PDB file of C-alpha atoms in Angstrom:
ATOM      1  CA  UNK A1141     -87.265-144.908 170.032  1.00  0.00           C
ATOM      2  CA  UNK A1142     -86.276-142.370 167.282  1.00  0.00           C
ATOM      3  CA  UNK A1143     -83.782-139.753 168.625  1.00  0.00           C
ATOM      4  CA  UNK A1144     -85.313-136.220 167.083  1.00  0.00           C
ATOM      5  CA  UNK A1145     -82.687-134.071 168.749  1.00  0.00           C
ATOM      6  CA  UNK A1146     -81.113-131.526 166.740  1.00  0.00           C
ATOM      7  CA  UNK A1147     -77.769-131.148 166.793  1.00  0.00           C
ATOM      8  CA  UNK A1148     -75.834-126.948 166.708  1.00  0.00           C
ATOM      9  CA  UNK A1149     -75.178-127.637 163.424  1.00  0.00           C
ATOM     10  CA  UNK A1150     -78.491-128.707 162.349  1.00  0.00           C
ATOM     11  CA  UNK A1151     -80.558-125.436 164.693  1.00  0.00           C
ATOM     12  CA  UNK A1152     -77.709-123.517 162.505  1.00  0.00           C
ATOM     13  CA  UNK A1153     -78.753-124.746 158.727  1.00  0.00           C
ATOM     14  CA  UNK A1154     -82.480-123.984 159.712  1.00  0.00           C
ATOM     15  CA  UNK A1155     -81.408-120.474 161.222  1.00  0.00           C
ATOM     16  CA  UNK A1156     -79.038-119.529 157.654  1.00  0.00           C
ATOM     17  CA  UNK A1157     -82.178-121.159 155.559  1.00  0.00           C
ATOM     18  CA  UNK A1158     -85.209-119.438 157.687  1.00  0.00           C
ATOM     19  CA  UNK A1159     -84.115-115.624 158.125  1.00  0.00           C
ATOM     20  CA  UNK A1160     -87.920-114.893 158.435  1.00  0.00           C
ATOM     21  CA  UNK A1161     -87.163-116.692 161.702  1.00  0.00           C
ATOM     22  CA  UNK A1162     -87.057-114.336 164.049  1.00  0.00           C
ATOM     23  CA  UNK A1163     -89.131-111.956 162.644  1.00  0.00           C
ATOM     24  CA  UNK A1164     -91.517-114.307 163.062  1.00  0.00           C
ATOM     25  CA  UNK A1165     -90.729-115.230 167.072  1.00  0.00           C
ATOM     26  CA  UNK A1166     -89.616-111.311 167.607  1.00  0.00           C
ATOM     27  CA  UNK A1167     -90.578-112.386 171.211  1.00  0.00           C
ATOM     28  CA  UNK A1168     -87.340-114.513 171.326  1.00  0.00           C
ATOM     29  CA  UNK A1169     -85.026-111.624 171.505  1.00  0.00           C
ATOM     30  CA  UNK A1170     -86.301-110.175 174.942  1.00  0.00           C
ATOM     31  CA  UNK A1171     -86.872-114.200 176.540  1.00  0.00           C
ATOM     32  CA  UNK A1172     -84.366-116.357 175.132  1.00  0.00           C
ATOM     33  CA  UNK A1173     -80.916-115.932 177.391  1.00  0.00           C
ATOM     34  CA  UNK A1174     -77.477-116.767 176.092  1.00  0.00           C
ATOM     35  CA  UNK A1175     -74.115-116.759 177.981  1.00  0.00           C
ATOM     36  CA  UNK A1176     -72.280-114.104 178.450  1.00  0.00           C
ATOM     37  CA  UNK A1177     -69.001-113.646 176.750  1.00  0.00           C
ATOM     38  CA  UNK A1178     -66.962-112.553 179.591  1.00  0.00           C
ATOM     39  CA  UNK A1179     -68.984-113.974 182.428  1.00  0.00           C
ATOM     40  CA  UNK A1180     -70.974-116.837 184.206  1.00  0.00           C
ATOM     41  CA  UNK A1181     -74.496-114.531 183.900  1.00  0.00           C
ATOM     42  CA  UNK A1182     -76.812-114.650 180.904  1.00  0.00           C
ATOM     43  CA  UNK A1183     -78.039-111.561 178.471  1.00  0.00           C
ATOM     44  CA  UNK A1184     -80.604-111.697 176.100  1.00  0.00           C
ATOM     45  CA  UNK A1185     -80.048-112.117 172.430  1.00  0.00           C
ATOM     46  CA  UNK A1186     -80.556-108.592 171.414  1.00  0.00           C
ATOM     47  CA  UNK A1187     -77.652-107.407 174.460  1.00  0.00           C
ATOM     48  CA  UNK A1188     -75.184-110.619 173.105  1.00  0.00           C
ATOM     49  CA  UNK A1189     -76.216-108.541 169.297  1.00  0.00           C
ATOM     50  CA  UNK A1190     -74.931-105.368 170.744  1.00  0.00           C
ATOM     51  CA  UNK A1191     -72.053-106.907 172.945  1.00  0.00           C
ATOM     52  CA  UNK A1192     -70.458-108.145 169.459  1.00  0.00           C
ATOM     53  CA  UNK A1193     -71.339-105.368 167.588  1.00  0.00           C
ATOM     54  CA  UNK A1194     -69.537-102.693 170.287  1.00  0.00           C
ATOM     55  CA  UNK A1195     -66.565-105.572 170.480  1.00  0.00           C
ATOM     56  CA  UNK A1196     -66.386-105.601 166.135  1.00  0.00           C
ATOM     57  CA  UNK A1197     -66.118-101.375 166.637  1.00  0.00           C
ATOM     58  CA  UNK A1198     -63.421-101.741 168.971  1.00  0.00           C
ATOM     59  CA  UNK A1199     -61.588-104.028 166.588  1.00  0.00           C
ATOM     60  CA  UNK A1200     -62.179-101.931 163.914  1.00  0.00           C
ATOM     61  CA  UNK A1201     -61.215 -98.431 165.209  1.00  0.00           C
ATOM     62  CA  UNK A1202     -57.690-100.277 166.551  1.00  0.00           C
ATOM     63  CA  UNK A1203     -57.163-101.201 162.950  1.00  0.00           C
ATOM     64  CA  UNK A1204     -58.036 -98.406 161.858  1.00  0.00           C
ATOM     65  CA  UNK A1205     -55.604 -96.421 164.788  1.00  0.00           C
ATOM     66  CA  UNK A1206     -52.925 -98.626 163.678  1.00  0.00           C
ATOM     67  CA  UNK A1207     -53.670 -97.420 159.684  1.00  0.00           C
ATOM     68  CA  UNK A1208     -52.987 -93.950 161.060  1.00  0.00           C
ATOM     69  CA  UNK A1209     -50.232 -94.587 162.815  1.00  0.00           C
ATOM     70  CA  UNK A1210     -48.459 -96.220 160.178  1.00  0.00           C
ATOM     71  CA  UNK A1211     -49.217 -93.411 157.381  1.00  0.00           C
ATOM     72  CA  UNK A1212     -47.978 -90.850 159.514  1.00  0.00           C
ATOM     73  CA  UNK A1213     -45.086 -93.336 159.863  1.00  0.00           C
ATOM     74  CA  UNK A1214     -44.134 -93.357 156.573  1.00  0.00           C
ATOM     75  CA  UNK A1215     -45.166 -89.846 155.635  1.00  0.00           C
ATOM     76  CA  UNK A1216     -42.378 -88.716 158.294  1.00  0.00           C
ATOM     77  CA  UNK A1217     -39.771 -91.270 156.379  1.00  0.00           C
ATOM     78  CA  UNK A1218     -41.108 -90.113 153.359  1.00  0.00           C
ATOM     79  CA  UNK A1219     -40.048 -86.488 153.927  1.00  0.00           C
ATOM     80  CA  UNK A1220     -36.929 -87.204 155.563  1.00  0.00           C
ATOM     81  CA  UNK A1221     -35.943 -89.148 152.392  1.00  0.00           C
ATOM     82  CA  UNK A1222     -36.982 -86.197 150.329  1.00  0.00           C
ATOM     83  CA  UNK A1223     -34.621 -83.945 152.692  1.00  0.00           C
ATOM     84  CA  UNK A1224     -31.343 -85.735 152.473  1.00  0.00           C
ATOM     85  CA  UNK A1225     -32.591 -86.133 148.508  1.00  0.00           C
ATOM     86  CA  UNK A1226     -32.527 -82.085 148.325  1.00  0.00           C
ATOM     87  CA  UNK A1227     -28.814 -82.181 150.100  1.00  0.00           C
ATOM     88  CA  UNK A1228     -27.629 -84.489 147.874  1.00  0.00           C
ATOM     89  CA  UNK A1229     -29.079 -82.600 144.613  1.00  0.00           C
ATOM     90  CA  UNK A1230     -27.778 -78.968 145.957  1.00  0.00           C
ATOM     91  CA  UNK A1231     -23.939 -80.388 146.326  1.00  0.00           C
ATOM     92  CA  UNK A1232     -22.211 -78.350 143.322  1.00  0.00           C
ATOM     93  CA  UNK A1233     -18.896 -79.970 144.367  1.00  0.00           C
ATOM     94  CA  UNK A1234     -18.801 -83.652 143.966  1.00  0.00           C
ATOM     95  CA  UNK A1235     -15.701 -84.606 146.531  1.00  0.00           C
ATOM     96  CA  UNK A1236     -18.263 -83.353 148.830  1.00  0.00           C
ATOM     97  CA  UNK A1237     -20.671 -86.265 147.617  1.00  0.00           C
ATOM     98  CA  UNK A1238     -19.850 -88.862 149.705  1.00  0.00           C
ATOM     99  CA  UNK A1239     -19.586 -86.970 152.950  1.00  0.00           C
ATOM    100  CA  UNK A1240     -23.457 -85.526 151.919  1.00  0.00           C
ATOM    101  CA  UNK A1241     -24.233 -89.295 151.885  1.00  0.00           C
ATOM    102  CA  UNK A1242     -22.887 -90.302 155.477  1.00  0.00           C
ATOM    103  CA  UNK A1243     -23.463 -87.294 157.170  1.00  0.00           C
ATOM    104  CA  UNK A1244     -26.469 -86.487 155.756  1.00  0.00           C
ATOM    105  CA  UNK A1245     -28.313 -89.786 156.695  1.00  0.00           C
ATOM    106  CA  UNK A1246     -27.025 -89.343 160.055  1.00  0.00           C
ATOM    107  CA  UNK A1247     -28.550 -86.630 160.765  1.00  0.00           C
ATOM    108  CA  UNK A1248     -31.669 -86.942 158.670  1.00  0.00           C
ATOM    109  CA  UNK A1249     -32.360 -90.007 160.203  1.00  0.00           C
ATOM    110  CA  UNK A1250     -30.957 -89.736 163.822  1.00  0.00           C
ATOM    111  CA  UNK A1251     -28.766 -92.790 163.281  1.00  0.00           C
ATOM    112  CA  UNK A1252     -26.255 -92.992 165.829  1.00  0.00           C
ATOM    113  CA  UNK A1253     -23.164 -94.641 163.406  1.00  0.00           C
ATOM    114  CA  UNK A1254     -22.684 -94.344 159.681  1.00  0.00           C
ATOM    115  CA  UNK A1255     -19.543 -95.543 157.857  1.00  0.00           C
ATOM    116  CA  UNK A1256     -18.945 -95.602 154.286  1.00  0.00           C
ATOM    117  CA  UNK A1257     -16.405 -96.990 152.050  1.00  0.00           C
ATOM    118  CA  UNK A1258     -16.410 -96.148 148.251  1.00  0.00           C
ATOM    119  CA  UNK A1259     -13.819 -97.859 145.365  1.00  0.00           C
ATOM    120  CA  UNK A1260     -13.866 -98.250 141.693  1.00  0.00           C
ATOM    121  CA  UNK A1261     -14.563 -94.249 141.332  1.00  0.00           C
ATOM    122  CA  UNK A1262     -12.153 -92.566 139.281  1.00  0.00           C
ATOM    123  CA  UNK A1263     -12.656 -89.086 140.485  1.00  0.00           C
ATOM    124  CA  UNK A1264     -11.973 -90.035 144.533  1.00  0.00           C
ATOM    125  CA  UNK A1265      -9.065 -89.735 145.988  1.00  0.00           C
ATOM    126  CA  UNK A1266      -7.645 -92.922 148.440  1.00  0.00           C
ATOM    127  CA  UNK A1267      -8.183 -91.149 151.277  1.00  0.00           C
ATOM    128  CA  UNK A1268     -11.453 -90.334 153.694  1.00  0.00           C
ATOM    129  CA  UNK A1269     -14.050 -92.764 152.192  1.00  0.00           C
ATOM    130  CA  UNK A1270     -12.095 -93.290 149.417  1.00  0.00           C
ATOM    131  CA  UNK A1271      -9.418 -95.620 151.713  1.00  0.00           C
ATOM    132  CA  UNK A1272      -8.378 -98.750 150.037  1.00  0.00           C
ATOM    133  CA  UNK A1273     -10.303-101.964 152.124  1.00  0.00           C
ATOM    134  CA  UNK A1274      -9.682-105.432 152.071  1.00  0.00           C
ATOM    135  CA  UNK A1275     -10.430-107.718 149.005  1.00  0.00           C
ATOM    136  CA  UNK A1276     -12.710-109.628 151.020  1.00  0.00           C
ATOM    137  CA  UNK A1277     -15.057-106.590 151.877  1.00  0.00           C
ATOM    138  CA  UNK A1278     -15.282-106.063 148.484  1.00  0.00           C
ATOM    139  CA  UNK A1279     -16.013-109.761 147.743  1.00  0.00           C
ATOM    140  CA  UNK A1280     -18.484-109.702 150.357  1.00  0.00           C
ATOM    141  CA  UNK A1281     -20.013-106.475 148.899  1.00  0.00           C
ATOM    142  CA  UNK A1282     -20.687-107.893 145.553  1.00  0.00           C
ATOM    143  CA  UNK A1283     -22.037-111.157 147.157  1.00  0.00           C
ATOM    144  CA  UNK A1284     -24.650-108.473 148.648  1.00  0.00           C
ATOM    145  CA  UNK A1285     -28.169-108.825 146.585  1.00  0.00           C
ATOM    146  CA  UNK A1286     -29.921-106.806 149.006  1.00  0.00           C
ATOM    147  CA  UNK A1287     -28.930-104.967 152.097  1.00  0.00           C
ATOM    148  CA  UNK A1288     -28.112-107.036 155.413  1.00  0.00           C
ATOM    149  CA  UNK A1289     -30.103-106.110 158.965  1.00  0.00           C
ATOM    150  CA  UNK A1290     -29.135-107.653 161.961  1.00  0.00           C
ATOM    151  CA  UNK A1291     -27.119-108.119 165.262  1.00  0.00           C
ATOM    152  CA  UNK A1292     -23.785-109.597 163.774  1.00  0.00           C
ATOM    153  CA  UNK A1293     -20.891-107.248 164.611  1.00  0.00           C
ATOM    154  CA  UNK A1294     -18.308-109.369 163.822  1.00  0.00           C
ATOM    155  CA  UNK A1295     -17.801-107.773 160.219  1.00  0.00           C
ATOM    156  CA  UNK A1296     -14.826-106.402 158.847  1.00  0.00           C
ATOM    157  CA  UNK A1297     -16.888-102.958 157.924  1.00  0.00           C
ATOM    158  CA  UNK A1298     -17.928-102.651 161.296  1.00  0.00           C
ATOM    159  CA  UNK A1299     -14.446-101.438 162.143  1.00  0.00           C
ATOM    160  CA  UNK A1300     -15.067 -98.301 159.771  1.00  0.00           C
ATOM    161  CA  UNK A1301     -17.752 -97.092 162.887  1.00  0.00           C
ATOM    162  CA  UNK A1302     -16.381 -95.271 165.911  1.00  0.00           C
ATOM    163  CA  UNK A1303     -18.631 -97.620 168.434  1.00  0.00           C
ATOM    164  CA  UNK A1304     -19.956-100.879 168.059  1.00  0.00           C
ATOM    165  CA  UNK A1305     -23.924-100.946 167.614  1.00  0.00           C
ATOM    166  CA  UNK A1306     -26.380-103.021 168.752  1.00  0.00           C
ATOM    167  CA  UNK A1307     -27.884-103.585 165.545  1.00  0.00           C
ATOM    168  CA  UNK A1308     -26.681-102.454 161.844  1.00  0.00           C
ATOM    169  CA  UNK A1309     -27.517-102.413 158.167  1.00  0.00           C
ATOM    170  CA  UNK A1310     -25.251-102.916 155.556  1.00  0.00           C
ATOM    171  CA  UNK A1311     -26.000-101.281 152.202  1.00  0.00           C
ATOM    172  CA  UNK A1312     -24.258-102.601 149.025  1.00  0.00           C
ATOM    173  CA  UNK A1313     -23.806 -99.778 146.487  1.00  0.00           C
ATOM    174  CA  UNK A1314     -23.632-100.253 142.499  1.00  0.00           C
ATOM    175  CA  UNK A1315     -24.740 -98.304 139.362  1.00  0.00           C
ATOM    176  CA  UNK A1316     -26.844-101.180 138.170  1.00  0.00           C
ATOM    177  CA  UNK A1317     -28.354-104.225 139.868  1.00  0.00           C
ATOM    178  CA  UNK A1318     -25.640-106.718 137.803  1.00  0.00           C
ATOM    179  CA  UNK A1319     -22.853-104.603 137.668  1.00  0.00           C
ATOM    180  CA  UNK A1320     -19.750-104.685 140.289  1.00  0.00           C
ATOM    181  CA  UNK A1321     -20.658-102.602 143.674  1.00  0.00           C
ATOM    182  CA  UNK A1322     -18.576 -99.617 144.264  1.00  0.00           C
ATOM    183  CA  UNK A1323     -18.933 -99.387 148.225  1.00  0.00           C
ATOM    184  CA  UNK A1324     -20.307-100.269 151.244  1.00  0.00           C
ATOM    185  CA  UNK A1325     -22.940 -98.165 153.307  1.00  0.00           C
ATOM    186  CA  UNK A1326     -22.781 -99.259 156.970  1.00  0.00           C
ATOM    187  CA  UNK A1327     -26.034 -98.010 159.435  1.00  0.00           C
ATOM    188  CA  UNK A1328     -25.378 -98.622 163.383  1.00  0.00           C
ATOM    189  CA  UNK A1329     -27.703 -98.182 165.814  1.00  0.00           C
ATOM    190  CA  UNK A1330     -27.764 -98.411 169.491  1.00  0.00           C
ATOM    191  CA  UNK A1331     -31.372-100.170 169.208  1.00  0.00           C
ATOM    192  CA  UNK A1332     -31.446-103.950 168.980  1.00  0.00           C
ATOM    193  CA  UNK A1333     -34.317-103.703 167.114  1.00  0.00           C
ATOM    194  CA  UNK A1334     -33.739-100.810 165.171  1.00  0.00           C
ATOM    195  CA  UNK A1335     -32.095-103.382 162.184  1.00  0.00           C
ATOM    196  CA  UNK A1336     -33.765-106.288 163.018  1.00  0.00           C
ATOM    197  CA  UNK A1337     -33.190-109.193 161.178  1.00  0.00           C
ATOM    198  CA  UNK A1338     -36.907-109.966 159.989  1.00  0.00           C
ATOM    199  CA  UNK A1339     -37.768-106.237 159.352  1.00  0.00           C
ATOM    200  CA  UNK A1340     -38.117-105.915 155.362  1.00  0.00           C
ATOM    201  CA  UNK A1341     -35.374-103.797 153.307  1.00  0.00           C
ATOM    202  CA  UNK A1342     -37.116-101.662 150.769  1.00  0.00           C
ATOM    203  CA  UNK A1343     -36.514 -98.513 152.305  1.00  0.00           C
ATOM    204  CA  UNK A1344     -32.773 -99.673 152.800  1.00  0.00           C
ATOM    205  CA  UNK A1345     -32.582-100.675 148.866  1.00  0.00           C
ATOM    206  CA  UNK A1346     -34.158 -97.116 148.129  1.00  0.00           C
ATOM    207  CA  UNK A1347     -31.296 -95.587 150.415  1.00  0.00           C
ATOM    208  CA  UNK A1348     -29.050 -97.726 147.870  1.00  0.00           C
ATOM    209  CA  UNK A1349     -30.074 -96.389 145.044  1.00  0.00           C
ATOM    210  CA  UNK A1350     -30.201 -92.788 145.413  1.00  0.00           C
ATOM    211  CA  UNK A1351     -26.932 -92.514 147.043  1.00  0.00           C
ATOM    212  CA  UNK A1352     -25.566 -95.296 143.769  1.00  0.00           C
ATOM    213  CA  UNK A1353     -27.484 -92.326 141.252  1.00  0.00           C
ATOM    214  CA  UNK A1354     -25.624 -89.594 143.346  1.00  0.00           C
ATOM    215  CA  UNK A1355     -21.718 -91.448 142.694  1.00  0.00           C
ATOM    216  CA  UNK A1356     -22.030 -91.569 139.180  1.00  0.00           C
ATOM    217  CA  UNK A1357     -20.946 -88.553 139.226  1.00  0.00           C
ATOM    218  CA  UNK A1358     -17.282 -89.377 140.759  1.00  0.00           C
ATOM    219  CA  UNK A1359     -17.047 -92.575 138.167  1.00  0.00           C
ATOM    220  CA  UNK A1360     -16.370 -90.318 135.680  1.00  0.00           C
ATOM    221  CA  UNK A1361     -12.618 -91.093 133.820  1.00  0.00           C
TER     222      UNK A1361
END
């Protein structure tokens, strides 16, 4: 005896290849009864339609809340950056620079800990942030490709913050990407998560360079 059962692959093929189908059996959508999604009862075809179409909308407008969310995100970052930018431009007297730097981000950025070290810079005294530091932090500064984020206090710089944080970035500073740094940019914050290890570093790198550009101006001989 021939088996002429179709299998759900098979009932699918003829479905994809026959979209006349049911516009052919329109009778099908009011009878025929499928499970429902979230329940033991059965719907008809044309309330399961509906059911996934309402579900897709709800997926789509949390995407698209989330989209939202995220520009206004960024827009607020965006202007605080611009902010500390303007402070840094409007600074006539450059052994005011690095202080504009710390401070500024501080504030700017509600950042609970900021410590900064600066060397190689001809036109800063060795005192403040211009304090002589180990050879090793500088060692450990040039072996810096792109900033650090994470939990690790154990770091020499850490000492240069009044408090230990929870979490902390550490931004290497140097006029050009190859060339030797000339300080250390250290962000604390009392959020874990704030620095988190597997949180990307662009806006970190952009911190970098911007407050780099604004130093050139104490490297002069």
């Amino acid at each position: 005896m021939t088996d002429t059962t179709l299998s759900a692959d098979q009932v699918a093929d003829f479905l994809r290849e026959n979209p006349d189908f049911f516009t052919a059996h329109a009778e099908l959508f009011s009878t025929l009864q499928v499970p429902h999604p979230h329940g033991g009862r059965t719907i008809s075809l044309g309330e399961r339609q509906i059911f996934t179409l309402r579900e897709r909308n709800r997926e789509f407008e949390w995407r698209l809340n989330e989209l939202i969310s995220n520009a206004s995100f960024n827009e607020s970052i965006s202007t605080k950056l611009t902010q500390w930018c303007c402070r840094l431009l409007g600074e006539v007297e450059i052994q005011r620079l690095p202080g504009e730097i710390a401070l500024g981000l501080a504030q700017q950025f509600d950042l609970n800990e900021v410590g900064l070290r600066l060397w190689r810079l001809a036109e800063l005294p060795e005192t403040g942030y211009g304090e002589p530091v180990p050879e090793d932090v500088r060692t450990f500064t040039d072996s810096l490709k792109v900033p650090y984020c994470g939990t690790d206090t154990a770091f020499e710089a850490v000492k240069w913050l009044s408090a230990t944080p929870r979490s902390l970035a550490m931004i290497p500073l140097r006029p050009a990407p190859e060339e030797p740094s000339i300080g250390l940019l250290v962000l604390g914050s009392d959020d874990a998560e704030r620095f988190a290890p597997d949180k990307g570093t662009a806006f970190l790198e952009t911190v970098g360079n911007l407050a780099s550009a604004t130093l050139r101006r104490l490297a002069a001989a």
